[in-house]
Tab-separated table of C-alpha atoms in Angstrom:
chain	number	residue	atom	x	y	z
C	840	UNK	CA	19.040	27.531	-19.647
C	841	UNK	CA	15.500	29.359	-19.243
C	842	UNK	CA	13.281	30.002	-21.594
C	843	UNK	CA	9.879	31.197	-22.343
C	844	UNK	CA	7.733	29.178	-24.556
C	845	UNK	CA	3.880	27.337	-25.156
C	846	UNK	CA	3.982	24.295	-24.141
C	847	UNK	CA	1.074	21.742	-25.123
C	848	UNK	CA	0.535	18.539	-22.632
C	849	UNK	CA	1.755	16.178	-25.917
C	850	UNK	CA	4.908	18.387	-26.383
C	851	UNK	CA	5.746	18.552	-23.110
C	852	UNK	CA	5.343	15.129	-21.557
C	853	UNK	CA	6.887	11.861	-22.739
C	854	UNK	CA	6.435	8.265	-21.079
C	855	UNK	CA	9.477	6.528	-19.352
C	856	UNK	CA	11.470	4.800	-22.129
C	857	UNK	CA	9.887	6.938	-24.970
C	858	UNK	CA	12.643	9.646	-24.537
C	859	UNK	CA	15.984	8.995	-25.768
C	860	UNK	CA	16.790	12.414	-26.455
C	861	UNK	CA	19.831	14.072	-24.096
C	862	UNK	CA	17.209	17.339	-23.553
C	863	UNK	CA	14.259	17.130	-22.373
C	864	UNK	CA	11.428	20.185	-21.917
C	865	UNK	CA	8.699	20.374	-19.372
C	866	UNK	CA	5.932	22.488	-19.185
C	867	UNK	CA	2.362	23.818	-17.364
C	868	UNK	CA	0.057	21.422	-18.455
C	869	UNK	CA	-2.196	24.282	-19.327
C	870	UNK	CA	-0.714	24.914	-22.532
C	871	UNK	CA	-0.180	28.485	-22.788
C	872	UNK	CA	3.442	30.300	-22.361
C	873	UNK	CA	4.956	29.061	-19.145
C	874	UNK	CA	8.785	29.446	-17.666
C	875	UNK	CA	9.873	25.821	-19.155
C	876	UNK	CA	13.435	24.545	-18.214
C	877	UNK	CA	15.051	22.044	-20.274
C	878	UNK	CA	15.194	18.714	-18.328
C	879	UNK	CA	16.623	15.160	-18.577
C	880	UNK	CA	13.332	12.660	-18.683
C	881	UNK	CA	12.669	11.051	-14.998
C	882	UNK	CA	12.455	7.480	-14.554
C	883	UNK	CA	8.966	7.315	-14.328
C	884	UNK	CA	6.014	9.792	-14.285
C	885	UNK	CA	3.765	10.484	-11.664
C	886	UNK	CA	0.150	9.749	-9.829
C	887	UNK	CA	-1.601	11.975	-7.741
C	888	UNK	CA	-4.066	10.445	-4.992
C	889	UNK	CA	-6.077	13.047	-2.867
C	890	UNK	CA	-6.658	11.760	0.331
C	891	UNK	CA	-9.297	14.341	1.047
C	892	UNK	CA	-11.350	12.293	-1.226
C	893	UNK	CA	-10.756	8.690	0.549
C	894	UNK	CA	-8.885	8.446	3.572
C	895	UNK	CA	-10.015	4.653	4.498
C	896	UNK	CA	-8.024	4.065	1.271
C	897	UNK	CA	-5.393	6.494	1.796
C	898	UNK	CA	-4.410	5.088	5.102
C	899	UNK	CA	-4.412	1.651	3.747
C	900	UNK	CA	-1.810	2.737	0.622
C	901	UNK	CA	0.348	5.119	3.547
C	902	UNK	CA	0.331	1.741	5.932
C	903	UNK	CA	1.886	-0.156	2.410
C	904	UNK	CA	3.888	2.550	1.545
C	905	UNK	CA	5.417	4.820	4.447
C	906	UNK	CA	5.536	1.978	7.602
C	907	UNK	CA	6.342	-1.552	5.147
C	908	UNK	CA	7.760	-0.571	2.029
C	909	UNK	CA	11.643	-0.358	2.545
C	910	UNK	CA	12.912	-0.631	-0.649
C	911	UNK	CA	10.558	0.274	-3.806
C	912	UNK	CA	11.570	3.773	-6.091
C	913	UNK	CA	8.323	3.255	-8.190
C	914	UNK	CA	5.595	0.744	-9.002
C	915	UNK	CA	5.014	-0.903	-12.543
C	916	UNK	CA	2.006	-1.284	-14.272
C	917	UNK	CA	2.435	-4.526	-16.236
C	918	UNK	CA	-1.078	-6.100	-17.496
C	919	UNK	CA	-0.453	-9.333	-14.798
C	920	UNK	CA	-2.978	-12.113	-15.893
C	921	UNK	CA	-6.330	-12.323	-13.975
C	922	UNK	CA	-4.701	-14.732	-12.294
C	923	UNK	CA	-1.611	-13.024	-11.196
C	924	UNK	CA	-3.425	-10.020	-10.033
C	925	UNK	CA	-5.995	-12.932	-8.098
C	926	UNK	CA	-2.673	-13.970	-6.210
C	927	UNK	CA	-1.534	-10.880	-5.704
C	928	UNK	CA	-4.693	-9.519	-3.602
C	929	UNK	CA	-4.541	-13.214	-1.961
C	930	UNK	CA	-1.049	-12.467	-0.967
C	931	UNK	CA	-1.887	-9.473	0.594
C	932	UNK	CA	-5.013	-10.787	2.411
C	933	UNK	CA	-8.155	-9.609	0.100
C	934	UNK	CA	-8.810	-13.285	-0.555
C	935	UNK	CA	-9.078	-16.367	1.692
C	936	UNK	CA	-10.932	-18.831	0.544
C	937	UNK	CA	-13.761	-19.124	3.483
C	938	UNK	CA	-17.114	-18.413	2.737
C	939	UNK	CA	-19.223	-16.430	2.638
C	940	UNK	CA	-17.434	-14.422	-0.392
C	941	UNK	CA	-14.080	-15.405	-0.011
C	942	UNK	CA	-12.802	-12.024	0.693
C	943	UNK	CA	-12.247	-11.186	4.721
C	944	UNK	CA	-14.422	-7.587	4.307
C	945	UNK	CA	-17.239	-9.791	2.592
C	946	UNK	CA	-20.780	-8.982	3.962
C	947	UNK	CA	-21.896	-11.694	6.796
C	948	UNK	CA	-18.034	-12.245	8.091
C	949	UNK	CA	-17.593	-11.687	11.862
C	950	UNK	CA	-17.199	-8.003	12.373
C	951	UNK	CA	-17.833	-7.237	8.541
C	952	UNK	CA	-19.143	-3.449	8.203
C	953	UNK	CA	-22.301	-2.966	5.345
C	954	UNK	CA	-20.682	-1.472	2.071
C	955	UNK	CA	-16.967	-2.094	2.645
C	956	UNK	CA	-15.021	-4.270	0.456
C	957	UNK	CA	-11.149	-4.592	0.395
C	958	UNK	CA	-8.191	-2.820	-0.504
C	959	UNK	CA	-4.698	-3.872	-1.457
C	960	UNK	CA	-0.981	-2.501	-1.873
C	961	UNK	CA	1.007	-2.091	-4.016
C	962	UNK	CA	-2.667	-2.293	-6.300
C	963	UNK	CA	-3.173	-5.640	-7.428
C	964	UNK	CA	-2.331	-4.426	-11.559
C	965	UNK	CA	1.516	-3.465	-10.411
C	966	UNK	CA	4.780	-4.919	-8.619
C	967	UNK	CA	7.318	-3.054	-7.223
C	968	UNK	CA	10.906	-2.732	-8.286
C	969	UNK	CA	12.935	-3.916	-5.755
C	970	UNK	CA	12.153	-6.889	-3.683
C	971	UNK	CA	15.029	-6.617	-1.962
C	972	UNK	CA	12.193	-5.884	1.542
C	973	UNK	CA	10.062	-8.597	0.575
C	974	UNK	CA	9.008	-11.875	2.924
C	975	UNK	CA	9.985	-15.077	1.872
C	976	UNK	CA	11.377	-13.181	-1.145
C	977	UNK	CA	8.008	-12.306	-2.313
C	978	UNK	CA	6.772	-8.783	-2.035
C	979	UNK	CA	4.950	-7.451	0.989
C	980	UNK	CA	1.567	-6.290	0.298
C	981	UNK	CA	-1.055	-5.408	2.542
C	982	UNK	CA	-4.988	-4.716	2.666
C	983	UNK	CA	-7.472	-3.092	4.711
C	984	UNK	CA	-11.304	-2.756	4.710
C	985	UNK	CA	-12.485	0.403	3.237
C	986	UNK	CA	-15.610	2.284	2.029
C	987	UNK	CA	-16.509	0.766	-1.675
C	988	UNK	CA	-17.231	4.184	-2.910
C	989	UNK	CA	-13.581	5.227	-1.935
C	990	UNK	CA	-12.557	1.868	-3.561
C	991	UNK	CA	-14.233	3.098	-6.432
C	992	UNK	CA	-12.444	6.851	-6.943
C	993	UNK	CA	-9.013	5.366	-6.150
C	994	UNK	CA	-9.848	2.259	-9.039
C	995	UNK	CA	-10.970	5.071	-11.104
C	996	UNK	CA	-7.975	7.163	-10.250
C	997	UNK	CA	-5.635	4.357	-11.228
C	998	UNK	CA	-7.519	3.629	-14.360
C	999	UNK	CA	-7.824	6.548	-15.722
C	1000	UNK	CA	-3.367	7.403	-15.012
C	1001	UNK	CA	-2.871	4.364	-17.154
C	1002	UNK	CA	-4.685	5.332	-19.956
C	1003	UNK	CA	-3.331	8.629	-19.998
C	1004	UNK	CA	0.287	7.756	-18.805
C	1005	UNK	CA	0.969	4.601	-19.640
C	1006	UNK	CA	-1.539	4.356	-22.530
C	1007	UNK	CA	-2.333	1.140	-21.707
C	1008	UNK	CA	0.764	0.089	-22.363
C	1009	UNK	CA	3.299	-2.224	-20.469
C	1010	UNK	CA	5.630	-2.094	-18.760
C	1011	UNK	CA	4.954	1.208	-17.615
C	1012	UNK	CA	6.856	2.476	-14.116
C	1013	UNK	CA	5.077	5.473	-11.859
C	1014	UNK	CA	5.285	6.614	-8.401
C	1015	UNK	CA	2.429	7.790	-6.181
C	1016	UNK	CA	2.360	11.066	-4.156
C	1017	UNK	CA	-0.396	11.800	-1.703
C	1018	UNK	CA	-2.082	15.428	-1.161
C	1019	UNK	CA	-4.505	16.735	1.004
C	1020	UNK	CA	-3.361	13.815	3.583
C	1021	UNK	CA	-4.576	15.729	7.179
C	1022	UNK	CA	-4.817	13.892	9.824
C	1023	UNK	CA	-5.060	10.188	8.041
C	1024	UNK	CA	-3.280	8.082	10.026
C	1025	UNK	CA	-0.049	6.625	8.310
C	1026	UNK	CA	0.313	9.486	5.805
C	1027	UNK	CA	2.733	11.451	7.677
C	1028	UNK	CA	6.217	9.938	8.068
C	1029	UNK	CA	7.121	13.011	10.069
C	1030	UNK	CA	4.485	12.212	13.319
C	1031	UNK	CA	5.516	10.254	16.286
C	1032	UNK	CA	3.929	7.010	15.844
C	1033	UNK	CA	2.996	7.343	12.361
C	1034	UNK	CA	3.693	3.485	12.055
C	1035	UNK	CA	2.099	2.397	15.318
C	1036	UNK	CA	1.055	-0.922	15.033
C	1037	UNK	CA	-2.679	-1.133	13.509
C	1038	UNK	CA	-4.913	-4.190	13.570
C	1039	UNK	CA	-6.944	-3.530	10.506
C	1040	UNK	CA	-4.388	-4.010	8.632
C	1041	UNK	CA	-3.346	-7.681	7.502
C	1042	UNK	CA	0.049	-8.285	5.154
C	1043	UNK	CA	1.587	-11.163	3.246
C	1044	UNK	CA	4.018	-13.704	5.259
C	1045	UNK	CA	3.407	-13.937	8.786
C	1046	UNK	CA	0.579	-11.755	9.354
C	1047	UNK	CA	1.633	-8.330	10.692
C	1048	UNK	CA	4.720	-9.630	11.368
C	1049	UNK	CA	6.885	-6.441	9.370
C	1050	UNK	CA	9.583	-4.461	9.712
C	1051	UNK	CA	8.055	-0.641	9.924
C	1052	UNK	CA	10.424	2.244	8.765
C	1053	UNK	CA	11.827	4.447	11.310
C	1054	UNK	CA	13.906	7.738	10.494
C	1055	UNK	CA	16.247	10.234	11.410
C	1056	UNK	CA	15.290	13.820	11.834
C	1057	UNK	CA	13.644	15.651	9.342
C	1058	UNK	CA	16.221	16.952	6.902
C	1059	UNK	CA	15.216	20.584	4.440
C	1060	UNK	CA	16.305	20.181	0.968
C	1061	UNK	CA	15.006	23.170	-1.062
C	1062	UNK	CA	15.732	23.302	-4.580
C	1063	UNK	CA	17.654	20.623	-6.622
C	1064	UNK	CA	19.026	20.178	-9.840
C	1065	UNK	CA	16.728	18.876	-12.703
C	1066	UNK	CA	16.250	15.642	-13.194
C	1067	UNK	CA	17.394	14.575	-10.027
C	1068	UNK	CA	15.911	11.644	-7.708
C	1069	UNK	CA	14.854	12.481	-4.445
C	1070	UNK	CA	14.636	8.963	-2.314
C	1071	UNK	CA	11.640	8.818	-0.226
C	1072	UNK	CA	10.050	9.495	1.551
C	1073	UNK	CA	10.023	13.222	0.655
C	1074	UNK	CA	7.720	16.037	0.067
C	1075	UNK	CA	7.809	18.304	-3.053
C	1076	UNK	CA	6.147	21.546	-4.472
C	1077	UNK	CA	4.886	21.905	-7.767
C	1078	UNK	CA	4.717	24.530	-10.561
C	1079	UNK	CA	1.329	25.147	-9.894
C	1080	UNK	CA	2.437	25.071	-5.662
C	1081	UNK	CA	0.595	21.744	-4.505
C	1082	UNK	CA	2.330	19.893	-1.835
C	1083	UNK	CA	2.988	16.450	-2.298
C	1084	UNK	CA	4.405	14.027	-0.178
C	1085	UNK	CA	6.118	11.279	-2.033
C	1086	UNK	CA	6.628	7.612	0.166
C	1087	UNK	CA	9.347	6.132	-2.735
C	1088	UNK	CA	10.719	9.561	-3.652
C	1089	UNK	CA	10.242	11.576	-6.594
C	1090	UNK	CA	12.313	13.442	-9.680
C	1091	UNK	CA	12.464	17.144	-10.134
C	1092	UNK	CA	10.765	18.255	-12.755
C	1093	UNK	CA	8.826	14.683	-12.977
C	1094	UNK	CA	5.590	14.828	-14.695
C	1095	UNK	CA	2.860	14.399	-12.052
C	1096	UNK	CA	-0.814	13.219	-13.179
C	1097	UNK	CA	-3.879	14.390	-11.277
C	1098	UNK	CA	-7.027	12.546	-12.654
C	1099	UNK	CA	-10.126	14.220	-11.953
C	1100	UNK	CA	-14.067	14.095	-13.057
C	1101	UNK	CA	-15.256	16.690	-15.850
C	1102	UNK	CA	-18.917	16.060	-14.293
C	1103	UNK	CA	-18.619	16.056	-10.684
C	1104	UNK	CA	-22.531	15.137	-10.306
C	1105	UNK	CA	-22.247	12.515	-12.739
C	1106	UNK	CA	-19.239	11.256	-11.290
C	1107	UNK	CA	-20.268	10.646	-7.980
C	1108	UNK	CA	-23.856	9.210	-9.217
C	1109	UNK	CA	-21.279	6.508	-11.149
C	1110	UNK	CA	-19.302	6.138	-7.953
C	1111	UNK	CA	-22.013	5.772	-5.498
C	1112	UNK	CA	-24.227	3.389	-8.059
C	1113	UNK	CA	-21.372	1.198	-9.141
C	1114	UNK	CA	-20.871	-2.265	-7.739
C	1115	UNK	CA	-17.009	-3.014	-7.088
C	1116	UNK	CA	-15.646	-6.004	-8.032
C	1117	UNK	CA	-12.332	-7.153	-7.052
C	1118	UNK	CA	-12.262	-9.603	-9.941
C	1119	UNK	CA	-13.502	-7.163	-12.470
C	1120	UNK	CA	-10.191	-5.428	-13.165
C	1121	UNK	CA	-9.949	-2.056	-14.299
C	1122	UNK	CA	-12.553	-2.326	-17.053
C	1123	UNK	CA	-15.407	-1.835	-14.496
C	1124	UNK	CA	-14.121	1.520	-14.453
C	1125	UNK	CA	-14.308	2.533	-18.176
C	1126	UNK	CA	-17.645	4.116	-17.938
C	1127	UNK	CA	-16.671	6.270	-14.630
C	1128	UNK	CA	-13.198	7.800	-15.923
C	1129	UNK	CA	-14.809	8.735	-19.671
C	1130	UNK	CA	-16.299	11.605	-17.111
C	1131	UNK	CA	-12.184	11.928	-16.214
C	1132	UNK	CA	-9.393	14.149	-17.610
C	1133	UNK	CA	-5.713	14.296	-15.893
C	1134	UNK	CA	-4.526	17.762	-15.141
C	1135	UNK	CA	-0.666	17.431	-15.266
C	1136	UNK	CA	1.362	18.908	-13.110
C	1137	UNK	CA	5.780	19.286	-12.517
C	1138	UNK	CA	7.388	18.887	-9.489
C	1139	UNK	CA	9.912	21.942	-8.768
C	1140	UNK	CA	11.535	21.619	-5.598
C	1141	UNK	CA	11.931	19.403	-2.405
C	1142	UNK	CA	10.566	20.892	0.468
C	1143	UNK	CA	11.586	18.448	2.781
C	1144	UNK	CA	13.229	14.779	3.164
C	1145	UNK	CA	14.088	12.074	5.756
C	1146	UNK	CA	16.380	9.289	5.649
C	1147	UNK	CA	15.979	5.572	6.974
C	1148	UNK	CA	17.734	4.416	10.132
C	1149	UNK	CA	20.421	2.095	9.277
């Protein structure tokens, strides 16, 4: 049933496993009267990544996400030791043990590049819900060496969805959707040899030996009824009309976070001044996204979907 009403971001968003009522209303996150519909919750909420803003990192996450990735419908955020989260970027090839730095994009290794550090997914604070494509039944992650500033935003990015998503708190499931992709390679499931095989990247089990997604032709969905699950990968519109293209599918109506700096020059003084460190965890970060607010988006309608080979 439609209705007109104002909708503020706190009364019209709710965390996965917070709602247990059978309605559920969605809003525009700006919080004046909107066209709301009334929803069932989605099984997770959403993250926004702008590729626009690092494609080195971009192209890493699409490699994990589009081309290894068979199985996963979200990621979970689920405060993993330091310890875990060490084995988890060992796993997928940030960490190695040889000197100097013990990290394969460390300054002074054969064919290192000035300034680049390394990147893993799924990130290094999450595991993915289904296993079921993993090696060795582990889960397949992979890493590439990327620009530390880009580093930077996407830690930032992350950082600053849990604290306004999961408040910090764990478990907490979300998927990721990528905008602005262009021409990154890897971000677009629809281009012949979007998976091609790529040397710069290195994944758990027997390195860059993985099974790479292929599908069937594209397949137009339009609009859906709310609350359903879209399997990836998929791309939706939004209320507000941004086009996102979802690797482990999406929910209509799902609440989709966008975290973005307040001070743009401030931000990117933090981001080019700050020092990333892999160990650090997400703390590092606290200074950078208290310059960050999430705009909050809804996802409306599919626009488009493909389905695996079997």
């Amino acid at each position: 049933m439609r209705f007109l009403m104002a909708v503020s971001v706190a009364q019209g968003l709710s965390l996965l496993g917070s709602a247990t009522a059978a309605a559920y209303t969605y809003g525009s996150y700006h919080g004046g009267e909107s066209e709301v519909l009334r929803r069932s919750p989605p099984q997770a909420n959403g993250i926004q990544f702008v590729c626009s803003d690092f494609p080195d990192v971009c192209q890493n996450m699409c490699w994990g996400a589009f081309c290894v990735d068979k199985h996963t419908e979200f990621l979970t955020y689920d405060k993993a030791s330091a310890s875990v989260k060490r084995a988890r970027r060992k796993a997928a090839g940030c960490l190695d043990n040889q000197k100097p730095g013990n990290n394969r994009c460390s300054a002074g290794r054969p064919g290192a590049q000035p300034n680049y550090n390394c990147d893993e997914y799924p990130f290094a604070s999450t595991k993915a819900n289904n296993q079921a494509g993993a090696t060795n039944g582990k889960e397949n992650r992979c890493s590439r060496c990327v620009p530390s500033s880009q580093n930077s935003k996407q830690g930032s990015t992350i950082s600053k969805g849990y604290k306004d998503f999961c408040q910090n708190k764990a478990p907490c499931n979300f998927q990721v959707f990528f905008a602005n992709m262009g021409n990154v390679p890897h971000c677009n499931p629809n281009g012949s040899g979007n998976c091609n095989a790529d040397s710069a990247e290195q994944c758990s089990g027997a390195i860059n030996i993985i099974e790479r997604r292929e599908y069937t032709a594209i397949e137009a969905r339009g609009t859906a009824m709310n609350g359903t699950f879209i399997p990836g990968p998929a791309q939706f519109r939004t209320y507000d009309g941004v086009l996102l293209t979802a690797p482990h599918g999406g929910t209509i109506g799902q609440a989709v976070y966008k975290p973005v700096p307040i001070n743009e020059t401030l931000y990117e003084e933090h981001i080019e001044d700050h020092e990333y460190d892999g160990d650090a965890g997400l703390v590092q970060f606290d200074y950078i996204t208290a310059n960050m607010r999430s705009d909050v988006d809804y996802i409306k309608e599919v626009v488009w979907q493909r389905r695996p080979k079997k």
